[in-house]
Amino acid sequence: MSILPMYPKEITEKDVKNSWLYYYIVAEMGISYERLQALGFTTGILPILQKLYPDPEDLKLAIKRHLVFYNTEAVFGAPINGIVIAMEEQKAKGADIDDDTITGIKTGLMGPMAGIGDSIDWATLKPIIFGLAVTLSANGSILGAFFLLLLPIIQIVVGRKLAAYGYRAGQASIR
């Protein structure tokens, strides 16, 4: 056992972007009616929480804090991930941020961000890309199959940028 005090490690934007990407991949895998995407969110943020809370008891409380109901559109809801990471980072450093504040931010933003994301991603971007892919494929072009790859590429680029933006905005608003 070390006699040195345990301090949270620094969080980088790369950590935030990778955390969001992990969430993007697993968001719909562990869905339940009670918590919807909470397990995916918690799984995505877990490497960050492990960096911030070296004490097992603090880590346990942080994990429990994020296993409450959560549901939003994964790509355009990415700023929520960044904001929550910024809040967790400040909490780990001793800022007076209680659990209800972190949960309240997540709850307050998940609906509006889902509405924005669903209208842009599901109602605009997907039909355009799928329509072009079908047209190309119907005309015998193999490009139609590859055209479908544009969707996840765009989603990943946009989501990673939005998560980093949310992190920066969260840091600026807490100071």
GROMACS .gro file of N, CA and C in nm, residues 13-138:
model
  378
   13GLU      N    1  -0.864   1.539  -2.411
   13GLU     CA    2  -0.973   1.535  -2.509
   13GLU      C    3  -0.974   1.401  -2.582
   14LYS      N    4  -0.858   1.341  -2.597
   14LYS     CA    5  -0.853   1.208  -2.659
   14LYS      C    6  -0.929   1.108  -2.572
   15ASP      N    7  -0.913   1.116  -2.440
   15ASP     CA    8  -0.988   1.030  -2.349
   15ASP      C    9  -1.139   1.050  -2.368
   16VAL      N   10  -1.179   1.176  -2.380
   16VAL     CA   11  -1.321   1.209  -2.395
   16VAL      C   12  -1.374   1.154  -2.527
   17LYS      N   13  -1.300   1.174  -2.634
   17LYS     CA   14  -1.342   1.125  -2.766
   17LYS      C   15  -1.350   0.973  -2.769
   18ASN      N   16  -1.251   0.908  -2.709
   18ASN     CA   17  -1.252   0.761  -2.705
   18ASN      C   18  -1.365   0.708  -2.617
   19SER      N   19  -1.393   0.778  -2.509
   19SER     CA   20  -1.503   0.739  -2.422
   19SER      C   21  -1.635   0.746  -2.498
   20TRP      N   22  -1.653   0.855  -2.575
   20TRP     CA   23  -1.776   0.866  -2.653
   20TRP      C   24  -1.783   0.755  -2.758
   21LEU      N   25  -1.672   0.726  -2.825
   21LEU     CA   26  -1.672   0.622  -2.929
   21LEU      C   27  -1.711   0.487  -2.869
   22TYR      N   28  -1.659   0.458  -2.752
   22TYR     CA   29  -1.694   0.334  -2.683
   22TYR      C   30  -1.844   0.331  -2.653
   23TYR      N   31  -1.897   0.444  -2.605
   23TYR     CA   32  -2.040   0.455  -2.578
   23TYR      C   33  -2.120   0.435  -2.707
   24TYR      N   34  -2.077   0.497  -2.816
   24TYR     CA   35  -2.144   0.485  -2.946
   24TYR      C   36  -2.156   0.339  -2.989
   25ILE      N   37  -2.051   0.264  -2.964
   25ILE     CA   38  -2.049   0.123  -3.005
   25ILE      C   39  -2.141   0.038  -2.916
   26VAL      N   40  -2.143   0.066  -2.786
   26VAL     CA   41  -2.217  -0.022  -2.693
   26VAL      C   42  -2.351   0.035  -2.645
   27ALA      N   43  -2.389   0.155  -2.688
   27ALA     CA   44  -2.508   0.222  -2.634
   27ALA      C   45  -2.635   0.138  -2.639
   28GLU      N   46  -2.654   0.065  -2.747
   28GLU     CA   47  -2.778  -0.010  -2.763
   28GLU      C   48  -2.765  -0.157  -2.725
   29MET      N   49  -2.649  -0.200  -2.680
   29MET     CA   50  -2.628  -0.342  -2.651
   29MET      C   51  -2.690  -0.388  -2.520
   30GLY      N   52  -2.681  -0.308  -2.419
   30GLY     CA   53  -2.730  -0.350  -2.287
   30GLY      C   54  -2.856  -0.277  -2.248
   31ILE      N   55  -2.944  -0.255  -2.343
   31ILE     CA   56  -3.064  -0.174  -2.319
   31ILE      C   57  -3.165  -0.252  -2.235
   32SER      N   58  -3.232  -0.179  -2.146
   32SER     CA   59  -3.339  -0.239  -2.067
   32SER      C   60  -3.451  -0.137  -2.056
   33TYR      N   61  -3.572  -0.182  -2.027
   33TYR     CA   62  -3.684  -0.090  -2.015
   33TYR      C   63  -3.668   0.003  -1.895
   34GLU      N   64  -3.599  -0.045  -1.794
   34GLU     CA   65  -3.585   0.034  -1.672
   34GLU      C   66  -3.483   0.146  -1.687
   35ARG      N   67  -3.372   0.119  -1.757
   35ARG     CA   68  -3.263   0.215  -1.762
   35ARG      C   69  -3.223   0.256  -1.904
   36LEU      N   70  -3.276   0.190  -2.004
   36LEU     CA   71  -3.244   0.213  -2.145
   36LEU      C   72  -3.093   0.215  -2.168
   37GLN      N   73  -3.031   0.326  -2.199
   37GLN     CA   74  -2.890   0.329  -2.238
   37GLN      C   75  -2.793   0.350  -2.120
   38ALA      N   76  -2.840   0.342  -1.999
   38ALA     CA   77  -2.754   0.370  -1.884
   38ALA      C   78  -2.633   0.278  -1.878
   39LEU      N   79  -2.651   0.153  -1.909
   39LEU     CA   80  -2.539   0.059  -1.905
   39LEU      C   81  -2.435   0.095  -2.011
   40GLY      N   82  -2.481   0.132  -2.131
   40GLY     CA   83  -2.389   0.174  -2.237
   40GLY      C   84  -2.315   0.301  -2.200
   41PHE      N   85  -2.388   0.398  -2.143
   41PHE     CA   86  -2.325   0.523  -2.100
   41PHE      C   87  -2.219   0.496  -1.995
   42THR      N   88  -2.255   0.415  -1.896
   42THR     CA   89  -2.162   0.384  -1.787
   42THR      C   90  -2.040   0.307  -1.838
   43THR      N   91  -2.063   0.214  -1.929
   43THR     CA   92  -1.952   0.138  -1.987
   43THR      C   93  -1.859   0.232  -2.064
   44GLY      N   94  -1.915   0.326  -2.138
   44GLY     CA   95  -1.833   0.420  -2.214
   44GLY      C   96  -1.752   0.513  -2.126
   45ILE      N   97  -1.809   0.554  -2.014
   45ILE     CA   98  -1.742   0.649  -1.926
   45ILE      C   99  -1.652   0.580  -1.822
   46LEU      N  100  -1.660   0.449  -1.813
   46LEU     CA  101  -1.585   0.374  -1.711
   46LEU      C  102  -1.434   0.400  -1.712
   47PRO      N  103  -1.367   0.400  -1.828
   47PRO     CA  104  -1.222   0.429  -1.824
   47PRO      C  105  -1.191   0.567  -1.766
   48ILE      N  106  -1.278   0.664  -1.790
   48ILE     CA  107  -1.261   0.798  -1.734
   48ILE      C  108  -1.278   0.792  -1.582
   49LEU      N  109  -1.384   0.726  -1.538
   49LEU     CA  110  -1.410   0.716  -1.394
   49LEU      C  111  -1.295   0.646  -1.322
   50GLN      N  112  -1.238   0.545  -1.386
   50GLN     CA  113  -1.124   0.474  -1.325
   50GLN      C  114  -1.004   0.566  -1.312
   51LYS      N  115  -0.985   0.657  -1.406
   51LYS     CA  116  -0.876   0.754  -1.396
   51LYS      C  117  -0.902   0.856  -1.285
   52LEU      N  118  -1.027   0.896  -1.273
   52LEU     CA  119  -1.062   1.002  -1.179
   52LEU      C  120  -1.073   0.956  -1.035
   53TYR      N  121  -1.116   0.832  -1.016
   53TYR     CA  122  -1.142   0.782  -0.881
   53TYR      C  123  -1.057   0.660  -0.852
   54PRO      N  124  -0.933   0.681  -0.809
   54PRO     CA  125  -0.846   0.567  -0.778
   54PRO      C  126  -0.893   0.488  -0.655
   55ASP      N  127  -0.968   0.553  -0.566
   55ASP     CA  128  -1.021   0.485  -0.448
   55ASP      C  129  -1.141   0.399  -0.490
   56PRO      N  130  -1.139   0.269  -0.462
   56PRO     CA  131  -1.248   0.180  -0.504
   56PRO      C  132  -1.387   0.222  -0.457
   57GLU      N  133  -1.396   0.279  -0.339
   57GLU     CA  134  -1.527   0.321  -0.288
   57GLU      C  135  -1.581   0.440  -0.367
   58ASP      N  136  -1.494   0.537  -0.399
   58ASP     CA  137  -1.536   0.651  -0.481
   58ASP      C  138  -1.576   0.606  -0.620
   59LEU      N  139  -1.501   0.512  -0.675
   59LEU     CA  140  -1.532   0.458  -0.808
   59LEU      C  141  -1.668   0.389  -0.807
   60LYS      N  142  -1.693   0.314  -0.703
   60LYS     CA  143  -1.820   0.243  -0.691
   60LYS      C  144  -1.938   0.342  -0.688
   61LEU      N  145  -1.922   0.451  -0.613
   61LEU     CA  146  -2.027   0.552  -0.606
   61LEU      C  147  -2.048   0.621  -0.741
   62ALA      N  148  -1.938   0.647  -0.813
   62ALA     CA  149  -1.948   0.711  -0.944
   62ALA      C  150  -2.019   0.620  -1.044
   63ILE      N  151  -1.986   0.493  -1.042
   63ILE     CA  152  -2.052   0.397  -1.132
   63ILE      C  153  -2.201   0.391  -1.101
   64LYS      N  154  -2.234   0.383  -0.974
   64LYS     CA  155  -2.373   0.377  -0.933
   64LYS      C  156  -2.449   0.503  -0.976
   65ARG      N  157  -2.382   0.616  -0.970
   65ARG     CA  158  -2.442   0.744  -1.009
   65ARG      C  159  -2.487   0.742  -1.156
   66HIS      N  160  -2.416   0.669  -1.240
   66HIS     CA  161  -2.446   0.670  -1.384
   66HIS      C  162  -2.533   0.552  -1.428
   67LEU      N  163  -2.568   0.465  -1.338
   67LEU     CA  164  -2.653   0.351  -1.375
   67LEU      C  165  -2.802   0.382  -1.357
   68VAL      N  166  -2.837   0.510  -1.361
   68VAL     CA  167  -2.978   0.550  -1.356
   68VAL      C  168  -3.027   0.570  -1.499
   69PHE      N  169  -3.157   0.582  -1.517
   69PHE     CA  170  -3.218   0.596  -1.649
   69PHE      C  171  -3.144   0.698  -1.735
   70TYR      N  172  -3.115   0.659  -1.858
   70TYR     CA  173  -3.051   0.748  -1.955
   70TYR      C  174  -3.092   0.705  -2.095
   71ASN      N  175  -3.132   0.800  -2.177
   71ASN     CA  176  -3.170   0.769  -2.314
   71ASN      C  177  -3.161   0.895  -2.399
   72THR      N  178  -3.080   0.892  -2.502
   72THR     CA  179  -3.071   1.003  -2.596
   72THR      C  180  -3.023   0.949  -2.729
   73GLU      N  181  -3.013   1.035  -2.827
   73GLU     CA  182  -2.960   0.996  -2.957
   73GLU      C  183  -2.808   0.998  -2.943
   74ALA      N  184  -2.743   0.890  -2.978
   74ALA     CA  185  -2.601   0.871  -2.944
   74ALA      C  186  -2.507   0.975  -3.007
   75VAL      N  187  -2.530   1.014  -3.131
   75VAL     CA  188  -2.436   1.103  -3.199
   75VAL      C  189  -2.452   1.247  -3.152
   76PHE      N  190  -2.572   1.302  -3.163
   76PHE     CA  191  -2.593   1.442  -3.127
   76PHE      C  192  -2.614   1.460  -2.977
   77GLY      N  193  -2.620   1.351  -2.903
   77GLY     CA  194  -2.620   1.356  -2.757
   77GLY      C  195  -2.479   1.353  -2.700
   78ALA      N  196  -2.379   1.349  -2.787
   78ALA     CA  197  -2.239   1.341  -2.744
   78ALA      C  198  -2.194   1.456  -2.654
   79PRO      N  199  -2.245   1.579  -2.670
   79PRO     CA  200  -2.203   1.684  -2.576
   79PRO      C  201  -2.236   1.650  -2.431
   80ILE      N  202  -2.342   1.572  -2.410
   80ILE     CA  203  -2.377   1.531  -2.273
   80ILE      C  204  -2.262   1.450  -2.213
   81ASN      N  205  -2.206   1.359  -2.291
   81ASN     CA  206  -2.093   1.279  -2.243
   81ASN      C  207  -1.979   1.371  -2.201
   82GLY      N  208  -1.946   1.467  -2.285
   82GLY     CA  209  -1.836   1.558  -2.255
   82GLY      C  210  -1.862   1.643  -2.132
   83ILE      N  211  -1.984   1.696  -2.120
   83ILE     CA  212  -2.019   1.779  -2.005
   83ILE      C  213  -2.011   1.697  -1.876
   84VAL      N  214  -2.064   1.577  -1.879
   84VAL     CA  215  -2.062   1.490  -1.760
   84VAL      C  216  -1.919   1.456  -1.721
   85ILE      N  217  -1.834   1.430  -1.819
   85ILE     CA  218  -1.693   1.401  -1.789
   85ILE      C  219  -1.627   1.521  -1.723
   86ALA      N  220  -1.655   1.641  -1.775
   86ALA     CA  221  -1.599   1.762  -1.714
   86ALA      C  222  -1.647   1.778  -1.570
   87MET      N  223  -1.774   1.750  -1.546
   87MET     CA  224  -1.828   1.761  -1.410
   87MET      C  225  -1.766   1.657  -1.318
   88GLU      N  226  -1.752   1.535  -1.367
   88GLU     CA  227  -1.690   1.429  -1.287
   88GLU      C  228  -1.544   1.465  -1.254
   89GLU      N  229  -1.475   1.523  -1.351
   89GLU     CA  230  -1.336   1.562  -1.329
   89GLU      C  231  -1.327   1.667  -1.219
   90GLN      N  232  -1.414   1.766  -1.223
   90GLN     CA  233  -1.411   1.870  -1.121
   90GLN      C  234  -1.452   1.815  -0.984
   91LYS      N  235  -1.548   1.724  -0.983
   91LYS     CA  236  -1.591   1.660  -0.857
   91LYS      C  237  -1.474   1.581  -0.797
   92ALA      N  238  -1.402   1.509  -0.882
   92ALA     CA  239  -1.289   1.429  -0.834
   92ALA      C  240  -1.178   1.518  -0.779
   93LYS      N  241  -1.169   1.639  -0.830
   93LYS     CA  242  -1.067   1.733  -0.782
   93LYS      C  243  -1.113   1.813  -0.661
   94GLY      N  244  -1.234   1.783  -0.612
   94GLY     CA  245  -1.280   1.845  -0.489
   94GLY      C  246  -1.384   1.955  -0.505
   95ALA      N  247  -1.431   1.982  -0.626
   95ALA     CA  248  -1.533   2.084  -0.645
   95ALA      C  249  -1.663   2.041  -0.578
   96ASP      N  250  -1.741   2.138  -0.538
   96ASP     CA  251  -1.867   2.112  -0.468
   96ASP      C  252  -1.978   2.082  -0.569
   97ILE      N  253  -1.971   1.963  -0.629
   97ILE     CA  254  -2.071   1.918  -0.725
   97ILE      C  255  -2.132   1.791  -0.669
   98ASP      N  256  -2.262   1.795  -0.643
   98ASP     CA  257  -2.323   1.675  -0.585
   98ASP      C  258  -2.378   1.583  -0.695
   99ASP      N  259  -2.411   1.462  -0.655
   99ASP     CA  260  -2.458   1.360  -0.749
   99ASP      C  261  -2.583   1.404  -0.824
  100ASP      N  262  -2.674   1.472  -0.753
  100ASP     CA  263  -2.799   1.514  -0.816
  100ASP      C  264  -2.775   1.617  -0.927
  101THR      N  265  -2.672   1.698  -0.914
  101THR     CA  266  -2.641   1.796  -1.018
  101THR      C  267  -2.596   1.725  -1.146
  102ILE      N  268  -2.509   1.626  -1.131
  102ILE     CA  269  -2.462   1.551  -1.248
  102ILE      C  270  -2.578   1.476  -1.314
  103THR      N  271  -2.659   1.411  -1.234
  103THR     CA  272  -2.775   1.338  -1.286
  103THR      C  273  -2.875   1.436  -1.349
  104GLY      N  274  -2.893   1.551  -1.289
  104GLY     CA  275  -2.986   1.652  -1.340
  104GLY      C  276  -2.944   1.706  -1.476
  105ILE      N  277  -2.815   1.727  -1.495
  105ILE     CA  278  -2.766   1.773  -1.625
  105ILE      C  279  -2.793   1.668  -1.731
  106LYS      N  280  -2.762   1.543  -1.699
  106LYS     CA  281  -2.788   1.434  -1.795
  106LYS      C  282  -2.936   1.426  -1.829
  107THR      N  283  -3.019   1.430  -1.728
  107THR     CA  284  -3.164   1.417  -1.748
  107THR      C  285  -3.220   1.536  -1.825
  108GLY      N  286  -3.173   1.655  -1.793
  108GLY     CA  287  -3.223   1.775  -1.858
  108GLY      C  288  -3.184   1.787  -2.005
  109LEU      N  289  -3.068   1.733  -2.041
  109LEU     CA  290  -3.021   1.746  -2.179
  109LEU      C  291  -3.057   1.629  -2.268
  110MET      N  292  -3.086   1.513  -2.211
  110MET     CA  293  -3.105   1.396  -2.297
  110MET      C  294  -3.225   1.409  -2.390
  111GLY      N  295  -3.333   1.469  -2.347
  111GLY     CA  296  -3.451   1.485  -2.432
  111GLY      C  297  -3.428   1.582  -2.548
  112PRO      N  298  -3.384   1.705  -2.519
  112PRO     CA  299  -3.359   1.799  -2.628
  112PRO      C  300  -3.253   1.751  -2.727
  113MET      N  301  -3.147   1.689  -2.677
  113MET     CA  302  -3.042   1.642  -2.768
  113MET      C  303  -3.093   1.524  -2.852
  114ALA      N  304  -3.180   1.443  -2.796
  114ALA     CA  305  -3.239   1.333  -2.873
  114ALA      C  306  -3.327   1.388  -2.985
  115GLY      N  307  -3.402   1.494  -2.955
  115GLY     CA  308  -3.487   1.555  -3.057
  115GLY      C  309  -3.406   1.613  -3.172
  116ILE      N  310  -3.298   1.682  -3.138
  116ILE     CA  311  -3.210   1.738  -3.241
  116ILE      C  312  -3.146   1.626  -3.322
  117GLY      N  313  -3.094   1.528  -3.252
  117GLY     CA  314  -3.025   1.417  -3.318
  117GLY      C  315  -3.117   1.335  -3.406
  118ASP      N  316  -3.236   1.307  -3.357
  118ASP     CA  317  -3.330   1.228  -3.437
  118ASP      C  318  -3.370   1.301  -3.564
  119SER      N  319  -3.389   1.433  -3.554
  119SER     CA  320  -3.430   1.507  -3.673
  119SER      C  321  -3.317   1.519  -3.774
  120ILE      N  322  -3.194   1.534  -3.728
  120ILE     CA  323  -3.082   1.547  -3.821
  120ILE      C  324  -3.035   1.409  -3.870
  121ASP      N  325  -3.010   1.320  -3.776
  121ASP     CA  326  -2.950   1.191  -3.809
  121ASP      C  327  -3.050   1.095  -3.873
  122TRP      N  328  -3.159   1.070  -3.803
  122TRP     CA  329  -3.255   0.969  -3.848
  122TRP      C  330  -3.350   1.020  -3.955
  123ALA      N  331  -3.393   1.145  -3.947
  123ALA     CA  332  -3.494   1.194  -4.040
  123ALA      C  333  -3.436   1.265  -4.162
  124THR      N  334  -3.308   1.299  -4.160
  124THR     CA  335  -3.249   1.370  -4.273
  124THR      C  336  -3.132   1.294  -4.333
  125LEU      N  337  -3.029   1.273  -4.252
  125LEU     CA  338  -2.905   1.213  -4.303
  125LEU      C  339  -2.923   1.070  -4.352
  126LYS      N  340  -2.986   0.986  -4.272
  126LYS     CA  341  -3.003   0.844  -4.310
  126LYS      C  342  -3.087   0.827  -4.436
  127PRO      N  343  -3.203   0.893  -4.448
  127PRO     CA  344  -3.279   0.875  -4.572
  127PRO      C  345  -3.205   0.921  -4.697
  128ILE      N  346  -3.129   1.029  -4.687
  128ILE     CA  347  -3.054   1.077  -4.804
  128ILE      C  348  -2.946   0.976  -4.844
  129ILE      N  349  -2.867   0.932  -4.746
  129ILE     CA  350  -2.759   0.837  -4.776
  129ILE      C  351  -2.815   0.703  -4.824
  130PHE      N  352  -2.918   0.653  -4.756
  130PHE     CA  353  -2.977   0.526  -4.797
  130PHE      C  354  -3.043   0.537  -4.935
  131GLY      N  355  -3.107   0.651  -4.962
  131GLY     CA  356  -3.170   0.672  -5.092
  131GLY      C  357  -3.067   0.672  -5.205
  132LEU      N  358  -2.957   0.739  -5.183
  132LEU     CA  359  -2.850   0.741  -5.283
  132LEU      C  360  -2.790   0.601  -5.301
  133ALA      N  361  -2.770   0.530  -5.191
  133ALA     CA  362  -2.713   0.395  -5.197
  133ALA      C  363  -2.805   0.300  -5.273
  134VAL      N  364  -2.936   0.310  -5.247
  134VAL     CA  365  -3.032   0.224  -5.317
  134VAL      C  366  -3.034   0.255  -5.466
  135THR      N  367  -3.032   0.384  -5.498
  135THR     CA  368  -3.032   0.424  -5.639
  135THR      C  369  -2.909   0.371  -5.711
  136LEU      N  370  -2.793   0.387  -5.649
  136LEU     CA  371  -2.670   0.335  -5.710
  136LEU      C  372  -2.676   0.183  -5.726
  137SER      N  373  -2.722   0.114  -5.622
  137SER     CA  374  -2.729  -0.032  -5.627
  137SER      C  375  -2.830  -0.081  -5.730
  138ALA      N  376  -2.944  -0.012  -5.738
  138ALA     CA  377  -3.047  -0.052  -5.835
  138ALA      C  378  -2.998  -0.039  -5.978
   0.00000   0.00000   0.00000
